[in-house]
XYZ file of N, CA and C in Angstrom:
738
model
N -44.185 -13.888 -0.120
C -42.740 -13.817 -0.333
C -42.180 -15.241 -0.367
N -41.913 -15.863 -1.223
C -41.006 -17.059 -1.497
C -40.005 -17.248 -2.398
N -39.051 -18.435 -2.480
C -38.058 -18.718 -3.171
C -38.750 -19.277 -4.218
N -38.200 -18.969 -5.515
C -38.523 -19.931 -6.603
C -37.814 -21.095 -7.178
N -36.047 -20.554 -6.358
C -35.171 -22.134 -6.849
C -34.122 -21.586 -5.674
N -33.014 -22.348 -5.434
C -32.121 -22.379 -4.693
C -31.103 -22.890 -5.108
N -29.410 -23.026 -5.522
C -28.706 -23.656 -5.887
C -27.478 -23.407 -4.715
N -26.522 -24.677 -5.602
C -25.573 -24.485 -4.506
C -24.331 -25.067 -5.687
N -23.250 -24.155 -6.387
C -22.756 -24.473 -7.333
C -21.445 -24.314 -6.940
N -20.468 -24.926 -7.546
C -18.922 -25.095 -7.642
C -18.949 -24.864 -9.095
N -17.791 -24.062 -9.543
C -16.914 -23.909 -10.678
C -16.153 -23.629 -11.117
N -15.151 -24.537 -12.321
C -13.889 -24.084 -12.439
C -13.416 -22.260 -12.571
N -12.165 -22.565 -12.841
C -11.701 -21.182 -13.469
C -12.222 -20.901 -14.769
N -12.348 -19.692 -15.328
C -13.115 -19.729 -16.598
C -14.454 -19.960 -17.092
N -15.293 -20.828 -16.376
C -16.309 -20.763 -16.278
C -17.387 -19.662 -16.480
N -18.125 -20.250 -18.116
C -18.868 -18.261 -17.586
C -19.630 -18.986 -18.148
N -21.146 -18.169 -18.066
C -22.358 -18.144 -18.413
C -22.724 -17.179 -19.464
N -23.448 -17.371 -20.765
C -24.458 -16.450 -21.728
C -24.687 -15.180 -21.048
N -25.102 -14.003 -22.140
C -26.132 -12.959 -21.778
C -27.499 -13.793 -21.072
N -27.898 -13.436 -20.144
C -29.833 -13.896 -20.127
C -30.209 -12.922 -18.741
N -31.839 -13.356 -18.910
C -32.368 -12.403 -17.815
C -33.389 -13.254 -16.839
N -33.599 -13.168 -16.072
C -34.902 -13.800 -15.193
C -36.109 -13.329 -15.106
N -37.158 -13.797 -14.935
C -38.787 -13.084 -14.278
C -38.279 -13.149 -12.758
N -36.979 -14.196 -12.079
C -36.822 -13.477 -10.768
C -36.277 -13.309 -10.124
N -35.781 -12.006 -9.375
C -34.689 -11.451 -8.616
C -33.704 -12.474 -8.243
N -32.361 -12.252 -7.821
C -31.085 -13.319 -7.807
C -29.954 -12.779 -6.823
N -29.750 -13.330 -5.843
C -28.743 -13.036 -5.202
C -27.690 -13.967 -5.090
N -26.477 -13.852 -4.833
C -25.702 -14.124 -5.278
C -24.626 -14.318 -3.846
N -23.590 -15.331 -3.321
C -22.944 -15.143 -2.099
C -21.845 -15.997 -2.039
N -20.850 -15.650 -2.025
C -19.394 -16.663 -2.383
C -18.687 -17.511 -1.460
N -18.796 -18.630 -1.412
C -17.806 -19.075 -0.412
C -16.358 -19.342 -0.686
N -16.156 -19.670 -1.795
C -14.635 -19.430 -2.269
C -14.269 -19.200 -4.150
N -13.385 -18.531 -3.876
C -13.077 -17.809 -4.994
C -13.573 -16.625 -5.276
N -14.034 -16.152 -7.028
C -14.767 -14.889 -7.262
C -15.634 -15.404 -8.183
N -16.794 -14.429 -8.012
C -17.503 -14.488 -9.470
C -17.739 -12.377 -9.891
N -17.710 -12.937 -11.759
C -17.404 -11.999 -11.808
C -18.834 -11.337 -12.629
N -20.194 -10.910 -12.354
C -21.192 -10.557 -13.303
C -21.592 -8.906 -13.563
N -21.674 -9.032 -15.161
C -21.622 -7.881 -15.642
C -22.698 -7.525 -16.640
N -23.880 -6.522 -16.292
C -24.979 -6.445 -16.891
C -24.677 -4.969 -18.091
N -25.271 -4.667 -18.686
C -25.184 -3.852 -19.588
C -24.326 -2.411 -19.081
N -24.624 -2.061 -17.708
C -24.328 -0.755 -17.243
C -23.173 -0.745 -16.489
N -22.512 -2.319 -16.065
C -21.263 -2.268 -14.900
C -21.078 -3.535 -14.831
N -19.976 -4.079 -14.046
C -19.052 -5.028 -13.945
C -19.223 -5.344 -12.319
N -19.684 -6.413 -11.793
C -19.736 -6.180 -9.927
C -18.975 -7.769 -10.102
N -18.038 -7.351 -9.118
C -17.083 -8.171 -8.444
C -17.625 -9.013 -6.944
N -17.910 -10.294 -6.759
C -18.777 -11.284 -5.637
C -17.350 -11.956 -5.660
N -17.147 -11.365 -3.988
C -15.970 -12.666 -2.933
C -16.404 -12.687 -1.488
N -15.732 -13.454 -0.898
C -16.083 -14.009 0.454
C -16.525 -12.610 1.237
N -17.460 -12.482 1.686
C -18.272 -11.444 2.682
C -18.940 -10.653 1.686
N -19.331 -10.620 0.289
C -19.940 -9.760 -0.146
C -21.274 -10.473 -0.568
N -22.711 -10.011 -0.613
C -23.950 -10.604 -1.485
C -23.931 -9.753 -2.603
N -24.218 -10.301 -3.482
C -24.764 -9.594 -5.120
C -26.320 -9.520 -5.153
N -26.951 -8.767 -5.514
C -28.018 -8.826 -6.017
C -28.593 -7.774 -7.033
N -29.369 -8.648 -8.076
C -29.850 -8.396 -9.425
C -31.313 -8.751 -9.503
N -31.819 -7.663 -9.696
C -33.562 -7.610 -9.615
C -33.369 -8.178 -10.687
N -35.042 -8.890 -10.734
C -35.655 -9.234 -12.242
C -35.321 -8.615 -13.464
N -35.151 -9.200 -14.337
C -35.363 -8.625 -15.954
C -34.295 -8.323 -16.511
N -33.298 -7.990 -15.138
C -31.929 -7.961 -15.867
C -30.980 -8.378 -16.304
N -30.710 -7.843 -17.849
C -30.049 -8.710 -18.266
C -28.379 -9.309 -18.208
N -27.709 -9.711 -17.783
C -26.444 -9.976 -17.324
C -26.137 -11.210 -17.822
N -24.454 -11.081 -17.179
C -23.725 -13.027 -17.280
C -22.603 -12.955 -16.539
N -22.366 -13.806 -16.142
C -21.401 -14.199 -15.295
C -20.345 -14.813 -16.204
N -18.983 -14.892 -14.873
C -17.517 -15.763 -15.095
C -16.769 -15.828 -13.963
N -16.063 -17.151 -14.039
C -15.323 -17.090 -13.190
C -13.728 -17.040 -13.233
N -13.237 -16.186 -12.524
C -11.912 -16.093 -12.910
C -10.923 -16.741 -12.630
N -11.369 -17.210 -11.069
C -10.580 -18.464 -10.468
C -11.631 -19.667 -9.859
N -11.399 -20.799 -9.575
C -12.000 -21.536 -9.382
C -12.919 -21.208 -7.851
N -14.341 -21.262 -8.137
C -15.316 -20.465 -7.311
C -16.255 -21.640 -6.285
N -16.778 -21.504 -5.267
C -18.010 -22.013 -5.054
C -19.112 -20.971 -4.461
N -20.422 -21.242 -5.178
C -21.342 -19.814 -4.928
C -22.576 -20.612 -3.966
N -23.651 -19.657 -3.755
C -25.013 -20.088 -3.743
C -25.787 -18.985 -4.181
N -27.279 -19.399 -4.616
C -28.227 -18.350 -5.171
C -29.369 -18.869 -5.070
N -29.772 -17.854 -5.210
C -31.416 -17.483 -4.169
C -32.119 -16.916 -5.277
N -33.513 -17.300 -5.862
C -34.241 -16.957 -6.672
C -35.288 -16.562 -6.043
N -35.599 -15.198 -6.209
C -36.623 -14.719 -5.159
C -37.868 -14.211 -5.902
N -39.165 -14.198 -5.615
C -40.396 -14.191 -6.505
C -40.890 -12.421 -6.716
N -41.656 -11.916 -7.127
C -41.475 -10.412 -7.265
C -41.973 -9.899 -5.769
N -42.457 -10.343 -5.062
C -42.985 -9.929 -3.384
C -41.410 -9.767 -2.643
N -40.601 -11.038 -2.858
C -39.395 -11.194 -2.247
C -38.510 -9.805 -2.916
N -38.134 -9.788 -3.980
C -37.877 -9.100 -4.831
C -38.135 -7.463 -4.307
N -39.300 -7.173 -4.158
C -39.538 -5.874 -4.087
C -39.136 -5.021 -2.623
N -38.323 -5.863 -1.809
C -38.382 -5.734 -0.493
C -36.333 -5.417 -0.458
N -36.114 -5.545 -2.125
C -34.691 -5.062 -2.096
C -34.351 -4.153 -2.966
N -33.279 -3.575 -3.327
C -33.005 -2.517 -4.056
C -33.498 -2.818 -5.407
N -33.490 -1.790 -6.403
C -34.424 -2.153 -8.058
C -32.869 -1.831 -8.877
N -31.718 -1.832 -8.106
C -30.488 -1.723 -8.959
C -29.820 -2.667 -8.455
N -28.778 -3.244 -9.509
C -27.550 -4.184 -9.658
C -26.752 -3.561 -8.422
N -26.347 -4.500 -7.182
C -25.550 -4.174 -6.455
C -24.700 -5.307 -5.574
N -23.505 -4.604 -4.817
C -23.076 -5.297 -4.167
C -22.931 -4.975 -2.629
N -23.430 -5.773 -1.699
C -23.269 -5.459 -0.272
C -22.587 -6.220 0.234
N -21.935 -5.206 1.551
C -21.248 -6.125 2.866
C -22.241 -6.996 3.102
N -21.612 -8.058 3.514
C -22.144 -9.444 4.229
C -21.058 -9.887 5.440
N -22.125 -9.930 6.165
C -21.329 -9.838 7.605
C -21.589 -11.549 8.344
N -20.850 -12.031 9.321
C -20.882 -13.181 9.635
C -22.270 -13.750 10.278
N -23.522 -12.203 10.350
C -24.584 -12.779 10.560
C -25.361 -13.096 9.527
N -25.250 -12.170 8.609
C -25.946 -12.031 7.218
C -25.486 -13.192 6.259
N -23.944 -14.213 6.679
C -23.873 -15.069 5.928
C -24.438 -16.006 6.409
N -24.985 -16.397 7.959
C -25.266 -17.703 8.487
C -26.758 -17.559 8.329
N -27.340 -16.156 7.907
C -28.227 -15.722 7.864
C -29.062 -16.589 6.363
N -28.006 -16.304 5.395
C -28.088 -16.794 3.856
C -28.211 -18.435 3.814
N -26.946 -18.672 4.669
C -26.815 -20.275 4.384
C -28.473 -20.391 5.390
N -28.682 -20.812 6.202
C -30.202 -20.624 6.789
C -31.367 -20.578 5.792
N -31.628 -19.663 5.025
C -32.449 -19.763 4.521
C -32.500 -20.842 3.239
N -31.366 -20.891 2.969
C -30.736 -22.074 1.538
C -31.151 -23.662 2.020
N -30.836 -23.682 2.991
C -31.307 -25.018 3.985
C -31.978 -25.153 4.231
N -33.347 -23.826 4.831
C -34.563 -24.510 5.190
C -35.619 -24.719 3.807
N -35.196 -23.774 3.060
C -35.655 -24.073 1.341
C -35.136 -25.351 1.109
N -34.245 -25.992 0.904
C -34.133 -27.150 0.247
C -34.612 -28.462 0.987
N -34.831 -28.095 2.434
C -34.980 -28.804 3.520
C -36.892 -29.165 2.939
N -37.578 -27.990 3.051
C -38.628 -27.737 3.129
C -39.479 -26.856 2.218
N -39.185 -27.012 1.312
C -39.744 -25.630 -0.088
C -40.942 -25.578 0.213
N -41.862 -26.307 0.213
C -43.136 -25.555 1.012
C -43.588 -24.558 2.254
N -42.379 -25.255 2.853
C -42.956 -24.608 4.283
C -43.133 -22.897 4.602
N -43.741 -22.494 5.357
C -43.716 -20.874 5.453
C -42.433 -20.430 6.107
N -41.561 -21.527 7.028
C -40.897 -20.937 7.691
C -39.405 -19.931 6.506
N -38.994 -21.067 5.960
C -38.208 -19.838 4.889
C -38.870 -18.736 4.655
N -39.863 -18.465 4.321
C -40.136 -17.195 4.185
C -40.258 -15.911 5.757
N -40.178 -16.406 6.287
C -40.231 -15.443 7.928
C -38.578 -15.358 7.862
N -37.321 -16.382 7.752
C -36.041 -15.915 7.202
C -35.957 -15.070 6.749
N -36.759 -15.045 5.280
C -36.420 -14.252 4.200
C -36.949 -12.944 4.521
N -37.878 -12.781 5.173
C -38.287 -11.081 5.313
C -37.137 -10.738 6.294
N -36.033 -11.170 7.304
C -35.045 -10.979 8.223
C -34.082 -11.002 7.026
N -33.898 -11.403 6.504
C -32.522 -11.593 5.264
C -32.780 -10.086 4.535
N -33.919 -10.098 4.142
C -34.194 -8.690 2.835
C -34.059 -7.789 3.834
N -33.983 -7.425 5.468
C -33.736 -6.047 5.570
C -32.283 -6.263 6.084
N -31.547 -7.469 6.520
C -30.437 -7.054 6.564
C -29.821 -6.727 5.436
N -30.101 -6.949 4.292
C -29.616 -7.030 3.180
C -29.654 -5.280 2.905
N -30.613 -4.794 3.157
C -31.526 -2.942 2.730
C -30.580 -2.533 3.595
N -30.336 -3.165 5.058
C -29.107 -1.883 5.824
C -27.781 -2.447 5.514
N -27.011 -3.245 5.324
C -26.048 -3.442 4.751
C -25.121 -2.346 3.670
N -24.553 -2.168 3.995
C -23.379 -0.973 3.070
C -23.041 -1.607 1.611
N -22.851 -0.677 0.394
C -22.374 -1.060 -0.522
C -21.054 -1.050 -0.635
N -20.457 -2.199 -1.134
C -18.961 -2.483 -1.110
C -18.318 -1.957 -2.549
N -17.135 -1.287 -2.807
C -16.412 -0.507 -3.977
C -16.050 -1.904 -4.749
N -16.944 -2.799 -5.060
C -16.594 -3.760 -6.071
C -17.017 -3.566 -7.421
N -17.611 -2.936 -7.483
C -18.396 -2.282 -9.006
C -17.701 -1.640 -10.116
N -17.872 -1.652 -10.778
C -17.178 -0.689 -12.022
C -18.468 -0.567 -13.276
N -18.198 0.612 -12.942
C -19.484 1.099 -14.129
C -19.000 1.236 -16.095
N -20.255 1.069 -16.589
C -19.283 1.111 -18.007
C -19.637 1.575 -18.541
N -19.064 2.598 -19.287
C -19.728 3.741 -20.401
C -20.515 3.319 -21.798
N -21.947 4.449 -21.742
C -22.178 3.811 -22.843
C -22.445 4.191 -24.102
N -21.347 5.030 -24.505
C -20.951 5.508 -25.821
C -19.858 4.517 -25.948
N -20.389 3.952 -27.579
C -19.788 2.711 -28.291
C -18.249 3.189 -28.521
N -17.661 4.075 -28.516
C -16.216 4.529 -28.690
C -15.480 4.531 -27.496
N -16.195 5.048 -26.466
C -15.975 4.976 -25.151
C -15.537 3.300 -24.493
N -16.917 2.470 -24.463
C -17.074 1.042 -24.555
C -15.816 0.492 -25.113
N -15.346 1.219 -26.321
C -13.924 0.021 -26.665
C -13.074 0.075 -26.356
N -12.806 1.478 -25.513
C -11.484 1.736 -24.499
C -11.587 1.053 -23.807
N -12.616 0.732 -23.246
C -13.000 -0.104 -21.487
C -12.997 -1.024 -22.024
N -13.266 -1.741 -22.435
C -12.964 -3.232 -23.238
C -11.372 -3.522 -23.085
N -11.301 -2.607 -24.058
C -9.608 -3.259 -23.939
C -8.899 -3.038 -23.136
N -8.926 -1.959 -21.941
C -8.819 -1.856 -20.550
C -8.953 -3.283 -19.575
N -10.378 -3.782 -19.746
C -10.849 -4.960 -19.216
C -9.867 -6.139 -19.633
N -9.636 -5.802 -20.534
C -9.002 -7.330 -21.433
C -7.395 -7.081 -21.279
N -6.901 -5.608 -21.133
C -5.259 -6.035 -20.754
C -5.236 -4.697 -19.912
N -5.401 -5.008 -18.524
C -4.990 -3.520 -17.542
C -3.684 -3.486 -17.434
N -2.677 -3.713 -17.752
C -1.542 -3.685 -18.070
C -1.380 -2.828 -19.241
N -1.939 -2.468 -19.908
C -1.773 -1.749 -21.025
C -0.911 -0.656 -20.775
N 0.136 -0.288 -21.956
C 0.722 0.788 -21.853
C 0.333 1.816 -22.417
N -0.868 2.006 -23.295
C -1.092 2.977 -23.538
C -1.804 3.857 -22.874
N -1.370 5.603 -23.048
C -1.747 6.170 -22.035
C -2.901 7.314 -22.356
N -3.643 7.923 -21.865
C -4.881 8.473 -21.710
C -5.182 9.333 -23.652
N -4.154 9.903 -23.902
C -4.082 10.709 -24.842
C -4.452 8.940 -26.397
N -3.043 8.228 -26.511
C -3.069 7.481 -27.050
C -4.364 6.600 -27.461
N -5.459 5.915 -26.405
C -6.337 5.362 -26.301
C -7.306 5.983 -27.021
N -7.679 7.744 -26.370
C -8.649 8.558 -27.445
C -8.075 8.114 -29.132
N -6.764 8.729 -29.255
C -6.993 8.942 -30.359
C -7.344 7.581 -31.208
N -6.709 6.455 -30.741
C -7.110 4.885 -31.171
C -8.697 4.796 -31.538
N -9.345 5.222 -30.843
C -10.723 5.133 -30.803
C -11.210 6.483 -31.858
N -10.447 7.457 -31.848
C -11.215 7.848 -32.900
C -11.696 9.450 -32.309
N -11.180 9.547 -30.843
C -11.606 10.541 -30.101
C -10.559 11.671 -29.450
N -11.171 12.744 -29.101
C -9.670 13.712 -28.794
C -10.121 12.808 -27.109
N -8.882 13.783 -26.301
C -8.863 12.657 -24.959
C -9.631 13.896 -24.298
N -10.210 14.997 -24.680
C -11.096 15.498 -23.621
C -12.572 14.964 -23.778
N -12.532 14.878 -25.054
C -14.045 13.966 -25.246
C -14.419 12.578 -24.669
N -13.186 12.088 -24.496
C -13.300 10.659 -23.372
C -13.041 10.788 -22.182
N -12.557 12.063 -21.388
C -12.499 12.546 -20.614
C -13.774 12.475 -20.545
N -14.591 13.850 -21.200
C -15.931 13.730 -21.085
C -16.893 12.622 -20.962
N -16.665 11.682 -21.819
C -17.421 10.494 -21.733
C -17.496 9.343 -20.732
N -16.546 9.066 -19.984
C -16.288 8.645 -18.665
C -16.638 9.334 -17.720
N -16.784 10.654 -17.640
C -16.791 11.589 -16.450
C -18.778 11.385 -16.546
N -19.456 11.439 -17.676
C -21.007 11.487 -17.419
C -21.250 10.446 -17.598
N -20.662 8.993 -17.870
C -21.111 8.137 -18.242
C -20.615 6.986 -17.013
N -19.965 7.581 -16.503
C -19.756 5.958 -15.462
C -19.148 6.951 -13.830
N -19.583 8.137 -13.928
C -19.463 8.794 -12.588
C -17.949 9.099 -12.044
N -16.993 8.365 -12.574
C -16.088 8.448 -12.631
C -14.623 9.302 -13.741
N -13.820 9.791 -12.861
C -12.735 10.656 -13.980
C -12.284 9.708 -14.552
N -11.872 9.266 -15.957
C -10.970 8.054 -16.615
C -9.918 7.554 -15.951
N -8.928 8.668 -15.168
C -8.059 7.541 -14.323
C -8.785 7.052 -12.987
N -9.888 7.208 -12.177
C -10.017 6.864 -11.404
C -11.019 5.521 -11.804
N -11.317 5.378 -13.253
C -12.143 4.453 -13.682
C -10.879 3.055 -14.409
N -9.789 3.954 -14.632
C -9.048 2.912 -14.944
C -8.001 2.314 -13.753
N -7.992 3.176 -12.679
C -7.846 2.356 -11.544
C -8.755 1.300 -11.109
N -9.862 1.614 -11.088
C -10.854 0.568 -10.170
C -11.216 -0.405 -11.202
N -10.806 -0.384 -12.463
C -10.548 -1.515 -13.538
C -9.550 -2.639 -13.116
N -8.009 -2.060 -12.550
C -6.883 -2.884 -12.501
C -6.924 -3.517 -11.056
N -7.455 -2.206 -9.933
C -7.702 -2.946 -8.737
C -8.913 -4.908 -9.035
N -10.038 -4.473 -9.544
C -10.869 -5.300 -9.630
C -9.781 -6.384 -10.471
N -9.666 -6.235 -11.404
C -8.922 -7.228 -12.060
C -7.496 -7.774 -11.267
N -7.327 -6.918 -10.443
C -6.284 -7.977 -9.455
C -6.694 -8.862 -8.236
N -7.842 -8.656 -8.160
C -8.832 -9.938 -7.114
C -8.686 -11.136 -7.377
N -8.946 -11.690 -8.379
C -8.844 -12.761 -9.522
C -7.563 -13.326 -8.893
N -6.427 -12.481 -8.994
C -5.107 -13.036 -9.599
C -4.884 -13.077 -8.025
N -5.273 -12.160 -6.680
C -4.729 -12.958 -5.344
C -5.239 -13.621 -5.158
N -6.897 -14.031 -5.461
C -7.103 -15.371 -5.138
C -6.705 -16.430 -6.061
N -6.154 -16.251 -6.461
C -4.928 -17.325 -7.350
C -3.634 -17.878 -6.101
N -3.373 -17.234 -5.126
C -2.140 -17.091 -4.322
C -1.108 -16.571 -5.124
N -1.459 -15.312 -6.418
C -0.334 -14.767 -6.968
C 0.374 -14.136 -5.878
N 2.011 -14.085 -6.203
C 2.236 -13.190 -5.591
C 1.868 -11.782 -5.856
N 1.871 -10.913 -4.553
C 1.686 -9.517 -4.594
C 2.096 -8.880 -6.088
N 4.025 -8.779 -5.997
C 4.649 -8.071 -7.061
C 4.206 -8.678 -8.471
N 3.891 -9.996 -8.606
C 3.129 -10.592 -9.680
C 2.401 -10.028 -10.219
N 1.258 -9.782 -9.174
C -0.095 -9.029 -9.462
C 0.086 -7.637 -10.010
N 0.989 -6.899 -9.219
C 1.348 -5.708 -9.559
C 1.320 -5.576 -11.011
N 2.748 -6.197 -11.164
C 2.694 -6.414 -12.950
C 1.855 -6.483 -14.074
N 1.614 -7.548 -13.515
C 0.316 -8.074 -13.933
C -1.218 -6.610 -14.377
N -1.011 -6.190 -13.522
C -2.400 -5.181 -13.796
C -1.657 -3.650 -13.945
N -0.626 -3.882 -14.496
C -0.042 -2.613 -15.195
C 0.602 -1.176 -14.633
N 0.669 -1.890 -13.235
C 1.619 -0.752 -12.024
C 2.938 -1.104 -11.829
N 3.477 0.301 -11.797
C 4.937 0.025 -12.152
C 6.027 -0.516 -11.320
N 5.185 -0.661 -9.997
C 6.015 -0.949 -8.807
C 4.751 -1.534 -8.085
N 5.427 -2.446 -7.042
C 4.232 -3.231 -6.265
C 3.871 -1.966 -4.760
N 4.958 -1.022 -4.809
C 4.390 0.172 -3.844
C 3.359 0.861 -4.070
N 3.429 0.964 -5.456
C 2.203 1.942 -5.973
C 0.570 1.049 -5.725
N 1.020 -0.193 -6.023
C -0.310 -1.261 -6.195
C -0.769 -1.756 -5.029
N 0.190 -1.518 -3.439
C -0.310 -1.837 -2.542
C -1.013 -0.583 -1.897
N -0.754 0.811 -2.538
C -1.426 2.217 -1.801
C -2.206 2.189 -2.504
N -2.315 1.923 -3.677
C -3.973 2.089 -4.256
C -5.000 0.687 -3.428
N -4.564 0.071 -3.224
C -5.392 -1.172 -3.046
C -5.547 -1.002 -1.725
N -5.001 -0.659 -1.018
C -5.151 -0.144 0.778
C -6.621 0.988 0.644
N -5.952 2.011 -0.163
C -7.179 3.323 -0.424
C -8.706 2.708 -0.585
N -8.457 1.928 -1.851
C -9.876 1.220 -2.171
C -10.331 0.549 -1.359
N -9.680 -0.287 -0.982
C -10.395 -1.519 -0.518
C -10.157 -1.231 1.386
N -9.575 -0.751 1.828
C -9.010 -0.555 3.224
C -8.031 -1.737 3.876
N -7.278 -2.773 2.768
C -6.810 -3.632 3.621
C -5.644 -3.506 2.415
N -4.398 -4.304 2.839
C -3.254 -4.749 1.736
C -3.767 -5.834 1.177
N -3.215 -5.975 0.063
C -3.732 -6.975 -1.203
C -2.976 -8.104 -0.167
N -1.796 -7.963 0.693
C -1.590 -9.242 1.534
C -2.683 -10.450 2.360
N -3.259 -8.796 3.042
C -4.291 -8.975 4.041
C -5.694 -9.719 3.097
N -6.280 -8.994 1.681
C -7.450 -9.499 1.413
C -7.006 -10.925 1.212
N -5.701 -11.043 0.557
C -5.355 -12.821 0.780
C -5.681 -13.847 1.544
N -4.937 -13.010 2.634
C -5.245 -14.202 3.882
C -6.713 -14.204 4.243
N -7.376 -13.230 4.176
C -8.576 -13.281 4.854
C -9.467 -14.455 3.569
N -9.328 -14.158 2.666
C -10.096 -15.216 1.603
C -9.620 -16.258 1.357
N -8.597 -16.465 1.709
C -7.934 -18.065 1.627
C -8.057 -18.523 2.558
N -7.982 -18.510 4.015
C -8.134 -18.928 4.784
C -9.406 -19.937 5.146
């Protein structure tokens, strides 16, 4: 079980990376800002307390929406096999982060040595009991379907509403009903909620204001945008503020 590279990156806003894939597994852990990577099947959202990780082969790319600093862990297929074989995102807890930075240090400290690797078998099972965090958004993959969510992605503010969008695309709205409902596990409004929630992460770690944000991601009132965002996430879009800016 060993590391194959280790980085330790800062980057602006906007910042994104190509489609590409690795021969090896990649985790992913934020110290400020977001990153935002999205492989063929979903969209996973990485901020302060969460790890990402993406087995081998898959193909993805990243961006950043606000100005970020990350680290990542290139892990060999032994390391690799000792974590999930799907794109995910977990809680990371204040042991599991001192846990991460630890192993990043004694790798760069010492890339030979065995001791990173006795870390790393303690890292991969906190990582296996660790909870998955509602940062994800899955994406449908019927190409008619795909261009709703696209342009969803690209203006959650949108006013057009469930009926309108089908027919734009070419579809009645029970058939995209349908197509969201088997294709991304989700009913279309509960997929185009967790579209506008995710896309308002970005904009508080901006220090937007709240009612800003609201706007901004296409709710009509900042009441409505602080009960959905309480539901999802369990905190006020106030609260995830302070806790990530801080």
């Amino acid at each position: 079980m060993t590391i194959e590279q280790s980085m330790s990156l800062i980057h602006p806003r906007r910042h994104e990376t190509q489609w590409h894939q690795h021969a090896t597994g990649q985790l992913y852990w934020v110290r400020r800002g977001i990153i935002m990577v999205e492989t063929d099947q979903a969209q996973h959202a990485l901020t302060l307390g969460s790890v990402g990780w993406f087995p081998p082969t898959w193909r993805h790319r990243a961006w950043m929406p606000a100005d970020s600093e990350c680290h990542s862990l290139h892990l060999d297929a032994q390391g690799s096999a000792g974590l999930p074989a799907y794109p995910c995102v977990r809680a990371a807890d204040h042991f599991l982060l001192l846990l991460l930075d630890k192993v990043l240090l004694a790798h760069e400290q010492a890339p030979g040595d065995p001791y990173p690797a006795h870390l790393l078998a303690v890292m991969t099972d906190e990582i296996g009991r660790a909870g998955e965090l509602p940062l994800q958004l899955p994406l449908p993959a019927d190409r008619r379907a795909r261009q709703v969510a696209e342009l969803l992605l690209v203006q959650p503010d949108c006013a057009l509403n469930h009926e309108m969008l089908a027919q734009q695309s070419g579809l009645s709205s029970r058939t995209l009903s349908r197509l969201f409902s088997q294709q991304t596990g989700l009913s279309f409004s509960q997929w185009r909620q967790q579209a506008r929630l995710i896309h308002s992460l970005a904009h508080l770690l901006q220090g937007d204001a709240v009612a800003l944000v609201a706007g901004r991601c296409g709710y009509e009132n900042v009441s409505a945008f602080i009960a959905a965002f309480r539901s999802r996430f369990a905190l006020t879009p106030g609260q995830f503020q302070a806790r990530q800016m801080r």
